[in-house]
Amino acid sequence: DAGVIQSPRHEVTEMGQEVTLRCKPISGHDYLFWYRQTMMRGLELLIYFNNNVPIDDSGMPEDRFSAKMPNASFSTLKIQPSEPRDSAVYFCASSPTAGYNEQFFGPGTRLTVL
Amino acid sequence: AQKVTQAQTEISVVEKEDVTLDCVYETRDTTYYLFWYKQPPSGELVFLIRRNSFDEQNEISGRYSWNFQKSTSSFNFTITASQVVDSAVYFCALSDTAGGTSYGKLTFGQGTILTVHP
């Protein structure tokens, strides 16, 4: 079975541009998580969904960030407008349940905002 | 609030040495789950182990072993006879209800960079 799929793997953009990161979770997993990894802040949970519904978005840094999950097999994380401090690796993860099951991580998207 | 502390930022060992990575956690929940993940140089996060708060048995998997002690809120990870391929960043993580009623939030420690020299 395919793992979590993320696209693009690398994104370089200029400040002010809109960036859309995409994620396809593992089929049958009801939970989807978006994380951001930076040297300064480590791994941070941005938002997570249960059955396509956002449950906790308290980690979303500001209004420039938005996430959607229109169906069970697709989610997007959008940054508009992007800023250099958004440069990071963004991971998507999915899990059959929350809490006691491990989360399966995608390969990540390395975002560079110039 | 929940917190995971990995006090060792970097560890450097020579191949075949044993190495222990420390993890200390804080939570108000009585039921919680602890995890270790490995992040090799390629960047992906690989699940290693899960423990629930009611299972304090130590676990061994090949060269890997884990020591869970609720009394000290620690969940340490030992690699026996380390190999160059063990070089990676290792993360300890905690899942609890975060004061709410449902699980979901996975709180990661800052990670320990392990370098194994040949």
XYZ file of C-alpha atoms in Angstrom, chain A:
114
model
C 0.000 0.000 0.000
C 1.306 3.456 -0.837
C 2.344 5.653 2.048
C 1.440 9.279 2.567
C 2.079 11.222 -0.615
C 3.080 14.863 -0.619
C 3.641 17.248 -3.489
C 5.661 19.067 -4.453
C 8.773 17.729 -2.757
C 10.544 21.045 -3.188
C 9.103 24.489 -3.709
C 10.992 27.707 -4.220
C 8.954 30.856 -4.435
C 9.252 34.576 -3.965
C 7.904 36.533 -1.065
C 4.300 37.505 -1.569
C 3.408 34.559 -3.763
C 0.752 32.001 -2.926
C 1.989 28.523 -2.087
C -0.130 25.361 -2.033
C 1.130 22.140 -0.528
C -0.728 18.913 -1.182
C -1.180 15.680 0.711
C -2.784 12.327 0.021
C -3.158 10.290 3.230
C -3.067 6.528 3.491
C -6.395 5.063 2.445
C -8.608 4.290 5.423
C -6.874 6.663 7.810
C -9.349 8.968 9.494
C -6.844 11.471 10.862
C -4.629 13.817 8.911
C -1.995 16.083 10.425
C 0.091 18.951 9.071
C 3.442 19.690 10.733
C 6.160 22.220 10.142
C 9.830 21.583 10.910
C 12.383 24.343 11.364
C 15.741 24.472 13.065
C 14.540 27.070 15.547
C 11.178 25.587 16.511
C 11.577 21.911 15.753
C 8.496 19.926 14.752
C 5.244 21.793 15.299
C 1.712 20.567 14.742
C -0.136 23.118 12.646
C -3.576 21.552 12.263
C -5.257 18.184 12.224
C -8.420 16.770 10.723
C -10.700 13.931 11.718
C -12.940 12.580 8.978
C -12.185 15.672 6.894
C -13.209 18.065 9.660
C -10.605 20.375 11.220
C -10.329 19.539 14.908
C -7.537 21.730 16.171
C -5.928 24.564 14.233
C -4.345 26.277 17.208
C -0.907 25.688 15.742
C -1.575 27.601 12.546
C 0.776 30.569 12.866
C -1.401 33.279 11.366
C -4.201 34.051 8.967
C -1.884 33.692 6.017
C -2.073 29.937 6.578
C -5.135 27.903 5.710
C -5.793 24.191 5.352
C -8.599 22.237 3.768
C -9.589 18.637 3.411
C -12.327 18.445 0.781
C -12.418 14.647 0.873
C -10.856 11.681 2.618
C -8.025 11.373 0.138
C -6.794 14.920 -0.267
C -5.710 17.876 1.810
C -4.045 21.194 1.059
C -2.069 23.660 3.100
C -2.019 27.123 1.601
C 0.142 30.104 2.465
C -0.940 33.437 1.046
C 1.062 35.633 0.919
C 4.240 33.733 1.663
C 7.108 35.253 3.637
C 10.767 34.214 4.032
C 10.106 33.085 7.613
C 7.719 30.449 6.244
C 10.709 28.583 4.824
C 10.621 25.130 6.414
C 9.885 21.494 5.742
C 6.171 20.783 5.884
C 5.102 17.261 6.724
C 1.752 15.640 6.312
C 0.933 12.578 8.403
C -2.041 10.276 8.697
C -3.254 7.811 11.275
C -6.138 5.347 11.553
C -6.970 6.824 14.954
C -5.677 9.603 17.128
C -3.577 9.083 20.178
C -2.419 5.519 20.499
C -1.665 4.753 16.888
C 1.507 5.893 15.302
C 1.311 8.583 12.687
C 2.642 7.775 9.257
C 4.557 10.659 7.776
C 4.953 11.716 4.196
C 8.356 12.624 2.745
C 7.784 16.321 3.377
C 7.803 19.426 1.209
C 10.845 21.661 1.528
C 9.623 25.216 1.049
C 12.001 28.081 0.401
C 10.599 31.593 0.234
C 13.061 34.118 -1.195
